Amino acid sequence: MVETQSALNVALEQLDIAAEKLNLDPGIHELLEHPKRSLLVSIVIKMDDGDTCVFTGCRVQHNDARGPFKGGLRYHPNVTLAEVSALSMWMTWKCAVADIPYGGAKGGVCCNPKQMSANELERLTRRYVTLISDIIGPYRDVPAPDVYTDAQIMAWIMDTYSQLKGYSVPECVTGKPLSLGGSEGRTEATSLGVDLCAREAAKIRGLKLKGAAVAVQGFGNVGWNAAKIAHDMGCKVVAVSDTSGGICCKQGLDPYKVHAHKSKTGSVVNFKACENVTNEELLEVKCDILIPAAMENQITKKNADKIKARIVVEGANGPTTPEADRILHEKGVFLVPDILANSGGVTTSYFEWVQNLTREHWTVEEVNRKLENKIVKAFNDVHKIAKQEDNDMRLAALMLGVGRVTEAIKTLGLWP
Ligand code: NAD
């Protein structure tokens, strides 16, 4: 695993800012800087050509004062322990902001899933689960999908964990296929939450959602569904991108057709009647709402000043650095931070867990109604603090999240 500190530095700096505002006890501040547990594993598998390969993986459990650890699993060639630690810390704040009874965790495996067969991915996933099985479980730590992991991988996690236990444990993982106890609405949940936050932000900024120009970076689960739902809500999607680059069309593009084009060609680029742009250019296109939905550290002090959107809604985790936050705030950009904006995913994961524990299956209408109630409440809670503090939504969300976790830690006390 190559170590890069940037995402972790961002997460720690954000914690420092919130700690200062909350006048946090230095002992609690120090406790929150460190994950409760980090497990590093070497995943040995047979490749299809008969070779044996070793992949490095980890599971980082940041804090469980408010409930079992919860967090996604990422498969990516640039995964590092530092990055996963940052993501686990953000999960702690996110679950607290969404007010769901979970702590924060994250997992990662350093691999390139685009170059691996389905059989190799299955062997990798099952071996990884056996290596971390002692520290996960429905009341300990519940994984979910993240970058380059999907419902099929969640199904293998469920099956491996269940085989080890000797009985079926669907509540050990969320983001499963519907046929195995997955929740209606889970695939789109993160993006629905993102677009609901965009709607609430638009109300505050007096922006009409109908016809509002939207640009989306990343066209995976979060980006594609965010573009689709924004389009269905009446917005005009003007630009989208993936790892190969982006496309832009001032008149608006049809995300459904772009999705079909990507399924056929492997990328969104070279879509008819659109101009090809780079991922850097996409962030700077003229639009009302920008949705970064790819990776960390995309909006930095280098490009923050060039962002033309009036509203930024963070579908991705950690796309904006603290320096960029300050620049955007000074420019008057309304930014809905990741720990609020993309909390729809973990909120519907929580609904999936509740449905599994009670062996119920809710309708998509029920799931989405509950999700809307939760995320609009969280948005209003954060916005109230932002107004009180006369500061941005990032600081407000961090104050809310860190504050709620601190209260739980203090009430529980320290034992042994
Ligand atoms: P995904 O694997 O489905 O898609 C990732 C997308 O990002 C792909 O389209 C890929 O081409 C693109 N991408 C990767 N690197 C890029 C780059 N440098 N520039 C532009 N595009 C790039 O992953 P996802 O689940 O959609 O996750 C995207 C982001 O959303 C991540 O930050 C993830 O942590 C966050 N997130 C996901 C969920 C969820 O429910 N899946 C929930 C909350 C947050």
Short mmCIF file of C-alpha atoms and ligand atoms in Angstrom, two decimals:
data_model
loop_
_atom_site.label_atom_id
_atom_site.label_comp_id
_atom_site.label_asym_id
_atom_site.label_seq_id
_atom_site.Cartn_x
_atom_site.Cartn_y
_atom_site.Cartn_z
CA MET A 1 0.00 0.00 0.00
CA VAL A 2 1.41 3.38 -1.00
CA GLU A 3 0.89 5.87 1.83
CA THR A 4 -0.53 9.27 0.98
CA GLN A 5 -1.60 11.52 3.82
CA SER A 6 -3.80 14.00 1.99
CA ALA A 7 -7.31 12.70 2.77
CA LEU A 8 -6.31 12.01 6.35
CA ASN A 9 -4.74 15.47 6.68
CA VAL A 10 -7.98 16.99 5.44
CA ALA A 11 -10.05 14.93 7.90
CA LEU A 12 -7.76 15.84 10.81
CA GLU A 13 -7.77 19.52 9.89
CA GLN A 14 -11.57 19.49 9.75
CA LEU A 15 -11.65 17.86 13.20
CA ASP A 16 -9.29 20.57 14.54
CA ILE A 17 -11.58 23.30 13.20
CA ALA A 18 -14.68 21.73 14.77
CA ALA A 19 -12.84 21.01 18.04
CA GLU A 20 -11.83 24.64 18.37
CA LYS A 21 -15.36 25.88 17.71
CA LEU A 22 -16.84 23.34 20.15
CA ASN A 23 -14.15 24.05 22.75
CA LEU A 24 -13.60 20.29 22.82
CA ASP A 25 -11.89 18.62 25.76
CA PRO A 26 -8.26 17.94 24.55
CA GLY A 27 -8.51 14.28 25.66
CA ILE A 28 -11.66 13.69 23.59
CA HIS A 29 -10.06 15.54 20.66
CA GLU A 30 -7.06 13.21 20.81
CA LEU A 31 -9.31 10.15 21.12
CA LEU A 32 -11.24 11.21 18.00
CA GLU A 33 -8.02 11.74 16.02
CA HIS A 34 -7.33 7.99 16.23
CA PRO A 35 -9.37 5.05 14.98
CA LYS A 36 -10.38 2.63 17.71
CA ARG A 37 -9.07 -0.29 15.66
CA SER A 38 -7.23 -0.81 12.33
CA LEU A 39 -6.72 -4.25 10.89
CA LEU A 40 -4.30 -4.73 8.01
CA VAL A 41 -4.58 -8.03 6.11
CA SER A 42 -2.74 -9.81 3.31
CA ILE A 43 -5.23 -11.41 0.96
CA VAL A 44 -3.68 -14.33 -0.90
CA ILE A 45 -5.67 -15.63 -3.87
CA LYS A 46 -5.21 -17.80 -6.93
CA MET A 47 -5.55 -15.80 -10.14
CA ASP A 48 -7.29 -17.31 -13.18
CA ASP A 49 -3.91 -18.07 -14.82
CA GLY A 50 -2.87 -20.19 -11.81
CA ASP A 51 -0.52 -17.59 -10.29
CA THR A 52 -0.81 -16.70 -6.62
CA CYS A 53 -1.19 -13.00 -5.79
CA VAL A 54 -1.14 -11.10 -2.52
CA PHE A 55 -3.35 -8.02 -2.11
CA THR A 56 -3.22 -5.69 0.88
CA GLY A 57 -6.51 -4.85 2.54
CA CYS A 58 -7.67 -3.17 5.71
CA ARG A 59 -10.69 -2.43 7.86
CA VAL A 60 -10.52 0.71 9.97
CA GLN A 61 -13.04 1.20 12.80
CA HIS A 62 -13.00 4.80 13.91
CA ASN A 63 -15.60 5.14 16.64
CA ASP A 64 -18.61 3.16 17.90
CA ALA A 65 -19.90 5.32 20.75
CA ARG A 66 -23.28 5.83 19.01
CA GLY A 67 -23.73 2.26 17.71
CA PRO A 68 -22.07 -0.51 15.66
CA PHE A 69 -19.38 0.53 13.20
CA LYS A 70 -20.69 1.15 9.70
CA GLY A 71 -18.94 1.95 6.46
CA GLY A 72 -18.28 1.02 2.87
CA LEU A 73 -15.65 -1.17 1.26
CA ARG A 74 -13.48 0.32 -1.50
CA TYR A 75 -11.55 -1.60 -4.17
CA HIS A 76 -9.09 0.76 -5.87
CA PRO A 77 -5.39 0.69 -6.88
CA ASN A 78 -4.69 3.85 -4.83
CA VAL A 79 -6.30 2.67 -1.57
CA THR A 80 -4.09 3.43 1.44
CA LEU A 81 -4.49 2.91 5.16
CA ALA A 82 -4.41 6.70 5.63
CA GLU A 83 -7.20 7.23 3.08
CA VAL A 84 -9.37 4.50 4.65
CA SER A 85 -8.73 6.02 8.10
CA ALA A 86 -9.97 9.40 6.83
CA LEU A 87 -13.04 7.80 5.28
CA SER A 88 -13.79 5.95 8.53
CA MET A 89 -13.65 9.22 10.49
CA TRP A 90 -16.03 10.89 8.02
CA MET A 91 -18.42 7.94 8.48
CA THR A 92 -18.51 8.60 12.24
CA TRP A 93 -19.55 12.23 11.71
CA LYS A 94 -21.93 11.31 8.87
CA CYS A 95 -23.91 8.78 10.92
CA ALA A 96 -24.14 11.31 13.74
CA VAL A 97 -25.32 14.11 11.40
CA ALA A 98 -27.91 11.75 9.85
CA ASP A 99 -28.83 10.76 13.42
CA ILE A 100 -28.72 7.03 12.81
CA PRO A 101 -27.44 4.64 15.52
CA TYR A 102 -24.06 3.76 14.03
CA GLY A 103 -20.42 4.59 14.47
CA GLY A 104 -17.95 4.96 11.61
CA ALA A 105 -15.71 2.48 9.77
CA LYS A 106 -14.33 1.87 6.28
CA GLY A 107 -12.59 -0.93 4.44
CA GLY A 108 -10.32 -1.01 1.45
CA VAL A 109 -8.39 -3.40 -0.75
CA CYS A 110 -5.55 -2.18 -2.93
CA CYS A 111 -6.39 -3.78 -6.28
CA ASN A 112 -7.52 -2.88 -9.79
CA PRO A 113 -10.97 -4.45 -10.18
CA LYS A 114 -11.14 -3.28 -13.81
CA GLN A 115 -8.35 -5.74 -14.62
CA MET A 116 -9.74 -8.66 -12.60
CA SER A 117 -12.28 -11.30 -13.60
CA ALA A 118 -15.51 -11.89 -11.65
CA ASN A 119 -14.04 -15.14 -10.30
CA GLU A 120 -10.91 -13.37 -9.06
CA LEU A 121 -13.02 -10.66 -7.41
CA GLU A 122 -15.14 -13.31 -5.72
CA ARG A 123 -12.06 -15.12 -4.34
CA LEU A 124 -10.58 -11.78 -3.19
CA THR A 125 -13.81 -10.77 -1.44
CA ARG A 126 -14.35 -14.11 0.30
CA ARG A 127 -10.73 -14.29 1.50
CA TYR A 128 -10.89 -10.68 2.75
CA VAL A 129 -14.08 -11.44 4.71
CA THR A 130 -12.56 -14.52 6.36
CA LEU A 131 -9.58 -12.39 7.43
CA ILE A 132 -11.71 -9.68 9.03
CA SER A 133 -14.62 -11.90 10.16
CA ASP A 134 -13.73 -11.57 13.86
CA ILE A 135 -14.26 -7.82 13.86
CA ILE A 136 -17.38 -7.50 11.65
CA GLY A 137 -20.97 -8.64 12.20
CA PRO A 138 -24.49 -7.20 12.50
CA TYR A 139 -23.87 -5.74 15.97
CA ARG A 140 -20.14 -5.04 15.48
CA ASP A 141 -19.43 -3.57 12.06
CA VAL A 142 -21.62 -3.64 8.96
CA PRO A 143 -19.88 -3.11 5.57
CA ALA A 144 -21.55 -1.61 2.46
CA PRO A 145 -20.58 -0.68 -1.12
CA ASP A 146 -18.16 2.13 -2.03
CA VAL A 147 -15.94 2.83 -5.04
CA TYR A 148 -15.76 -0.21 -7.38
CA THR A 149 -17.74 -2.53 -5.08
CA ASP A 150 -21.37 -3.39 -5.79
CA ALA A 151 -24.39 -5.49 -4.78
CA GLN A 152 -22.75 -8.71 -6.07
CA ILE A 153 -19.72 -8.14 -3.85
CA MET A 154 -22.05 -7.50 -0.89
CA ALA A 155 -23.78 -10.83 -1.69
CA TRP A 156 -20.40 -12.64 -1.49
CA ILE A 157 -19.70 -10.89 1.84
CA MET A 158 -23.07 -12.05 3.19
CA ASP A 159 -22.55 -15.60 1.98
CA THR A 160 -19.00 -15.90 3.33
CA TYR A 161 -19.96 -14.48 6.73
CA SER A 162 -23.07 -16.72 6.87
CA GLN A 163 -21.07 -19.83 5.91
CA LEU A 164 -18.61 -19.09 8.72
CA LYS A 165 -21.50 -18.70 11.20
CA GLY A 166 -23.44 -21.70 9.93
CA TYR A 167 -26.69 -19.79 9.34
CA SER A 168 -27.91 -16.96 7.13
CA VAL A 169 -26.99 -13.48 8.43
CA PRO A 170 -28.33 -10.95 5.90
CA GLU A 171 -27.99 -8.11 8.45
CA CYS A 172 -24.16 -8.45 8.43
CA VAL A 173 -23.85 -6.26 5.30
CA THR A 174 -25.97 -3.71 3.40
CA GLY A 175 -26.27 -2.80 -0.27
CA LYS A 176 -27.18 -6.41 -1.08
CA PRO A 177 -29.26 -7.45 -4.11
CA LEU A 178 -33.03 -7.37 -3.51
CA SER A 179 -33.18 -11.18 -3.76
CA LEU A 180 -30.97 -11.49 -0.65
CA GLY A 181 -32.68 -8.94 1.58
CA GLY A 182 -31.40 -5.75 -0.02
CA SER A 183 -33.58 -2.69 0.42
CA GLU A 184 -35.69 -1.09 -2.24
CA GLY A 185 -34.12 2.25 -3.15
CA ARG A 186 -30.61 1.47 -1.83
CA THR A 187 -28.83 1.75 -5.21
CA GLU A 188 -30.18 5.27 -5.79
CA ALA A 189 -30.27 6.34 -2.12
CA THR A 190 -26.98 8.26 -1.99
CA SER A 191 -27.87 10.15 -5.15
CA LEU A 192 -31.46 10.82 -4.10
CA GLY A 193 -30.07 12.30 -0.89
CA VAL A 194 -27.62 14.42 -2.90
CA ASP A 195 -30.41 15.78 -5.12
CA LEU A 196 -32.71 16.42 -2.14
CA CYS A 197 -29.88 18.46 -0.57
CA ALA A 198 -29.49 20.33 -3.88
CA ARG A 199 -33.23 21.07 -3.77
CA GLU A 200 -33.04 22.41 -0.19
CA ALA A 201 -29.94 24.48 -1.01
CA ALA A 202 -31.66 25.88 -4.12
CA LYS A 203 -34.61 27.01 -1.95
CA ILE A 204 -32.21 28.88 0.34
CA ARG A 205 -30.38 30.47 -2.58
CA GLY A 206 -33.62 31.36 -4.42
CA LEU A 207 -32.63 29.20 -7.38
CA LYS A 208 -35.38 27.55 -9.42
CA LEU A 209 -34.63 23.85 -9.70
CA LYS A 210 -36.50 23.50 -12.98
CA GLY A 211 -33.97 24.26 -15.71
CA ALA A 212 -31.07 24.71 -13.26
CA ALA A 213 -27.79 23.70 -14.93
CA VAL A 214 -26.12 20.74 -13.20
CA ALA A 215 -22.59 19.35 -13.71
CA VAL A 216 -21.61 15.97 -12.26
CA GLN A 217 -18.06 14.65 -11.85
CA GLY A 218 -17.96 10.83 -11.81
CA PHE A 219 -20.49 8.60 -13.55
CA GLY A 220 -20.49 5.56 -11.25
CA ASN A 221 -23.26 4.62 -8.85
CA VAL A 222 -23.48 8.04 -7.19
CA GLY A 223 -22.77 10.25 -10.22
CA TRP A 224 -24.96 8.48 -12.75
CA ASN A 225 -27.94 8.24 -10.40
CA ALA A 226 -27.49 11.84 -9.26
CA ALA A 227 -27.53 12.99 -12.91
CA LYS A 228 -30.58 10.80 -13.66
CA ILE A 229 -32.58 11.99 -10.63
CA ALA A 230 -31.62 15.65 -11.24
CA HIS A 231 -32.81 15.24 -14.85
CA ASP A 232 -36.08 13.67 -13.62
CA MET A 233 -36.52 16.59 -11.19
CA GLY A 234 -36.43 19.00 -14.14
CA CYS A 235 -32.81 20.16 -13.92
CA LYS A 236 -30.70 20.52 -17.06
CA VAL A 237 -27.64 18.24 -16.80
CA VAL A 238 -24.93 20.08 -18.77
CA ALA A 239 -21.80 18.02 -18.04
CA VAL A 240 -20.76 14.60 -16.71
CA SER A 241 -17.44 12.71 -16.52
CA ASP A 242 -15.68 9.49 -15.60
CA THR A 243 -12.02 8.42 -15.34
CA SER A 244 -11.56 8.76 -19.13
CA GLY A 245 -12.74 12.38 -19.18
CA GLY A 246 -15.94 14.37 -19.45
CA ILE A 247 -18.54 15.77 -21.83
CA CYS A 248 -20.28 19.11 -21.82
CA CYS A 249 -23.37 20.39 -23.63
CA LYS A 250 -24.83 23.82 -22.74
CA GLN A 251 -28.28 22.85 -24.10
CA GLY A 252 -28.39 19.90 -21.70
CA LEU A 253 -27.84 16.17 -22.21
CA ASP A 254 -29.96 13.12 -21.48
CA PRO A 255 -28.20 11.09 -18.74
CA TYR A 256 -30.12 7.94 -19.73
CA LYS A 257 -28.68 8.13 -23.25
CA VAL A 258 -25.19 8.90 -21.88
CA HIS A 259 -25.50 5.85 -19.62
CA ALA A 260 -26.41 3.66 -22.60
CA HIS A 261 -23.43 5.14 -24.50
CA LYS A 262 -21.10 4.37 -21.56
CA SER A 263 -22.44 0.80 -21.34
CA LYS A 264 -21.62 0.34 -25.02
CA THR A 265 -18.26 2.15 -25.25
CA GLY A 266 -16.94 1.98 -21.67
CA SER A 267 -16.89 5.76 -21.18
CA VAL A 268 -19.04 8.90 -21.38
CA VAL A 269 -16.58 10.63 -23.74
CA ASN A 270 -17.33 11.16 -27.43
CA PHE A 271 -21.07 11.40 -26.84
CA LYS A 272 -22.91 12.96 -29.77
CA ALA A 273 -23.42 16.75 -29.84
CA CYS A 274 -21.22 17.18 -26.75
CA GLU A 275 -17.82 18.76 -26.35
CA ASN A 276 -15.19 16.55 -24.70
CA VAL A 277 -13.68 18.15 -21.58
CA THR A 278 -11.14 17.04 -19.00
CA ASN A 279 -12.15 16.27 -15.42
CA GLU A 280 -10.46 19.53 -14.33
CA GLU A 281 -12.46 21.51 -16.93
CA LEU A 282 -15.69 19.83 -15.85
CA LEU A 283 -15.38 21.31 -12.37
CA GLU A 284 -15.08 24.77 -13.89
CA VAL A 285 -17.96 24.65 -16.39
CA LYS A 286 -20.70 27.28 -16.18
CA CYS A 287 -23.48 25.73 -14.12
CA ASP A 288 -25.76 26.40 -11.14
CA ILE A 289 -25.16 23.18 -9.24
CA LEU A 290 -21.91 21.18 -9.20
CA ILE A 291 -21.94 17.62 -7.88
CA PRO A 292 -18.47 16.11 -7.40
CA ALA A 293 -19.20 12.35 -7.22
CA ALA A 294 -15.82 10.70 -7.89
CA MET A 295 -12.83 10.88 -5.54
CA GLU A 296 -11.17 13.00 -2.82
CA ASN A 297 -9.25 16.27 -3.24
CA GLN A 298 -10.79 17.48 -6.49
CA ILE A 299 -11.58 21.07 -5.43
CA THR A 300 -8.41 22.56 -3.99
CA LYS A 301 -6.88 26.00 -3.55
CA LYS A 302 -5.68 25.70 -7.17
CA ASN A 303 -9.14 25.60 -8.77
CA ALA A 304 -11.63 26.75 -6.09
CA ASP A 305 -11.58 30.29 -7.40
CA LYS A 306 -12.52 29.04 -10.88
CA ILE A 307 -15.65 27.20 -9.77
CA LYS A 308 -18.67 28.93 -11.35
CA ALA A 309 -21.45 26.96 -9.65
CA ARG A 310 -23.59 28.74 -7.04
CA ILE A 311 -24.20 25.49 -5.17
CA VAL A 312 -21.81 22.55 -4.65
CA VAL A 313 -23.28 19.31 -3.33
CA GLU A 314 -20.65 16.72 -2.38
CA GLY A 315 -21.69 13.28 -3.59
CA ALA A 316 -18.11 12.03 -3.12
CA ASN A 317 -16.34 11.83 0.21
CA GLY A 318 -13.72 14.51 0.77
CA PRO A 319 -13.73 16.18 -2.68
CA THR A 320 -12.97 19.65 -1.23
CA THR A 321 -9.94 20.65 0.84
CA PRO A 322 -10.25 23.07 3.81
CA GLU A 323 -8.42 25.83 1.86
CA ALA A 324 -10.88 25.42 -1.00
CA ASP A 325 -13.76 25.52 1.51
CA ARG A 326 -12.61 28.95 2.65
CA ILE A 327 -12.29 30.24 -0.92
CA LEU A 328 -15.75 28.95 -1.91
CA HIS A 329 -17.34 30.40 1.24
CA GLU A 330 -15.77 33.81 0.54
CA LYS A 331 -17.06 33.65 -3.05
CA GLY A 332 -20.56 33.04 -1.70
CA VAL A 333 -20.84 29.47 -2.99
CA PHE A 334 -23.30 27.39 -0.94
CA LEU A 335 -21.57 24.06 -0.29
CA VAL A 336 -23.46 21.08 1.11
CA PRO A 337 -20.70 18.96 2.73
CA ASP A 338 -20.23 15.22 2.16
CA ILE A 339 -21.14 14.17 5.69
CA LEU A 340 -24.60 15.60 5.05
CA ALA A 341 -24.97 15.50 1.26
CA ASN A 342 -24.14 11.82 0.68
CA SER A 343 -25.62 10.51 3.94
CA GLY A 344 -28.62 9.13 2.00
CA GLY A 345 -26.60 5.98 1.25
CA VAL A 346 -25.88 5.07 4.85
CA THR A 347 -29.38 6.12 5.90
CA THR A 348 -30.99 3.64 3.51
CA SER A 349 -28.34 1.10 4.52
CA TYR A 350 -29.65 1.60 8.06
CA PHE A 351 -33.20 0.98 6.76
CA GLU A 352 -31.93 -2.22 5.09
CA TRP A 353 -30.37 -3.38 8.37
CA VAL A 354 -33.61 -2.68 10.27
CA GLN A 355 -35.63 -4.56 7.63
CA ASN A 356 -33.21 -7.53 7.85
CA LEU A 357 -33.28 -7.62 11.66
CA THR A 358 -37.09 -7.61 11.66
CA ARG A 359 -37.37 -9.81 8.51
CA GLU A 360 -39.52 -7.15 6.85
CA HIS A 361 -39.49 -5.71 3.34
CA TRP A 362 -40.63 -2.12 2.86
CA THR A 363 -41.89 -0.60 -0.39
CA VAL A 364 -39.70 1.84 -2.31
CA GLU A 365 -42.21 4.61 -1.49
CA GLU A 366 -41.86 3.92 2.24
CA VAL A 367 -38.05 3.79 2.06
CA ASN A 368 -37.78 7.02 0.06
CA ARG A 369 -40.32 8.85 2.25
CA LYS A 370 -38.33 7.90 5.37
CA LEU A 371 -35.10 8.92 3.61
CA GLU A 372 -36.50 12.29 2.61
CA ASN A 373 -37.69 12.97 6.19
CA LYS A 374 -34.28 12.06 7.61
CA ILE A 375 -32.16 14.02 5.15
CA VAL A 376 -34.32 17.16 5.16
CA LYS A 377 -34.24 17.10 8.99
CA ALA A 378 -30.43 16.71 8.92
CA PHE A 379 -30.14 19.52 6.35
CA ASN A 380 -32.25 21.84 8.52
CA ASP A 381 -30.31 20.91 11.69
CA VAL A 382 -27.04 21.78 9.94
CA HIS A 383 -28.38 24.96 8.33
CA LYS A 384 -29.65 26.20 11.70
CA ILE A 385 -26.12 25.88 13.15
CA ALA A 386 -24.60 27.54 10.07
CA LYS A 387 -26.89 30.53 10.59
CA GLN A 388 -26.19 30.67 14.34
CA GLU A 389 -22.45 30.52 13.75
CA ASP A 390 -22.60 32.76 10.69
CA ASN A 391 -20.36 30.23 8.98
CA ASP A 392 -20.47 27.61 6.22
CA MET A 393 -22.39 24.32 6.14
CA ARG A 394 -19.14 22.29 6.47
CA LEU A 395 -18.29 23.76 9.85
CA ALA A 396 -21.92 23.45 10.96
CA ALA A 397 -22.13 19.77 9.94
CA LEU A 398 -18.81 18.99 11.64
CA MET A 399 -19.95 20.76 14.81
CA LEU A 400 -23.18 18.75 14.79
CA GLY A 401 -21.48 15.41 14.07
CA VAL A 402 -18.47 15.80 16.36
CA GLY A 403 -20.72 17.30 19.05
CA ARG A 404 -23.14 14.35 19.02
CA VAL A 405 -20.31 11.78 19.11
CA THR A 406 -18.62 13.64 21.96
CA GLU A 407 -21.84 13.68 23.96
CA ALA A 408 -22.16 9.89 23.53
CA ILE A 409 -18.52 9.30 24.55
CA LYS A 410 -18.92 11.46 27.66
CA THR A 411 -22.19 9.78 28.66
CA LEU A 412 -20.79 6.28 28.21
CA GLY A 413 -17.63 7.09 30.18
CA LEU A 414 -14.28 5.40 29.75
CA TRP A 415 -14.04 1.69 30.65
CA PRO A 416 -11.93 -0.32 31.43
P1 NAD B 1 -18.30 3.90 -8.34
O1 NAD B 1 -17.20 2.93 -8.31
O2 NAD B 1 -19.67 3.38 -8.66
O3 NAD B 1 -17.99 5.08 -9.36
C1 NAD B 1 -16.86 5.89 -9.29
C2 NAD B 1 -16.89 6.81 -10.48
O4 NAD B 1 -15.88 7.77 -10.36
C3 NAD B 1 -16.65 6.11 -11.82
O5 NAD B 1 -17.52 6.69 -12.79
C4 NAD B 1 -15.21 6.46 -12.17
O6 NAD B 1 -14.99 6.45 -13.54
C5 NAD B 1 -15.15 7.84 -11.59
N1 NAD B 1 -13.81 8.27 -11.25
C6 NAD B 1 -12.85 7.62 -10.54
N2 NAD B 1 -11.77 8.40 -10.44
C7 NAD B 1 -12.05 9.55 -11.08
C8 NAD B 1 -11.36 10.74 -11.32
N3 NAD B 1 -10.10 10.91 -10.87
N4 NAD B 1 -11.96 11.73 -12.01
C9 NAD B 1 -13.23 11.56 -12.47
N5 NAD B 1 -13.93 10.46 -12.28
C10 NAD B 1 -13.35 9.48 -11.60
O7 NAD B 1 -18.28 4.63 -6.93
P2 NAD B 1 -19.46 5.37 -6.18
O8 NAD B 1 -20.10 4.42 -5.25
O9 NAD B 1 -20.28 6.12 -7.17
O10 NAD B 1 -18.63 6.41 -5.28
C11 NAD B 1 -18.26 7.71 -5.75
C12 NAD B 1 -17.98 8.58 -4.54
O11 NAD B 1 -19.14 8.63 -3.71
C13 NAD B 1 -16.86 8.10 -3.62
O12 NAD B 1 -16.20 9.21 -3.06
C14 NAD B 1 -17.61 7.35 -2.53
O13 NAD B 1 -16.85 7.26 -1.32
C15 NAD B 1 -18.80 8.25 -2.39
N6 NAD B 1 -19.96 7.64 -1.74
C16 NAD B 1 -20.54 6.51 -2.25
C17 NAD B 1 -21.67 5.99 -1.62
C18 NAD B 1 -22.40 4.80 -2.17
O14 NAD B 1 -23.49 4.50 -1.67
N7 NAD B 1 -21.90 4.13 -3.19
C19 NAD B 1 -22.18 6.59 -0.47
C20 NAD B 1 -21.57 7.75 0.01
C21 NAD B 1 -20.47 8.26 -0.64
#
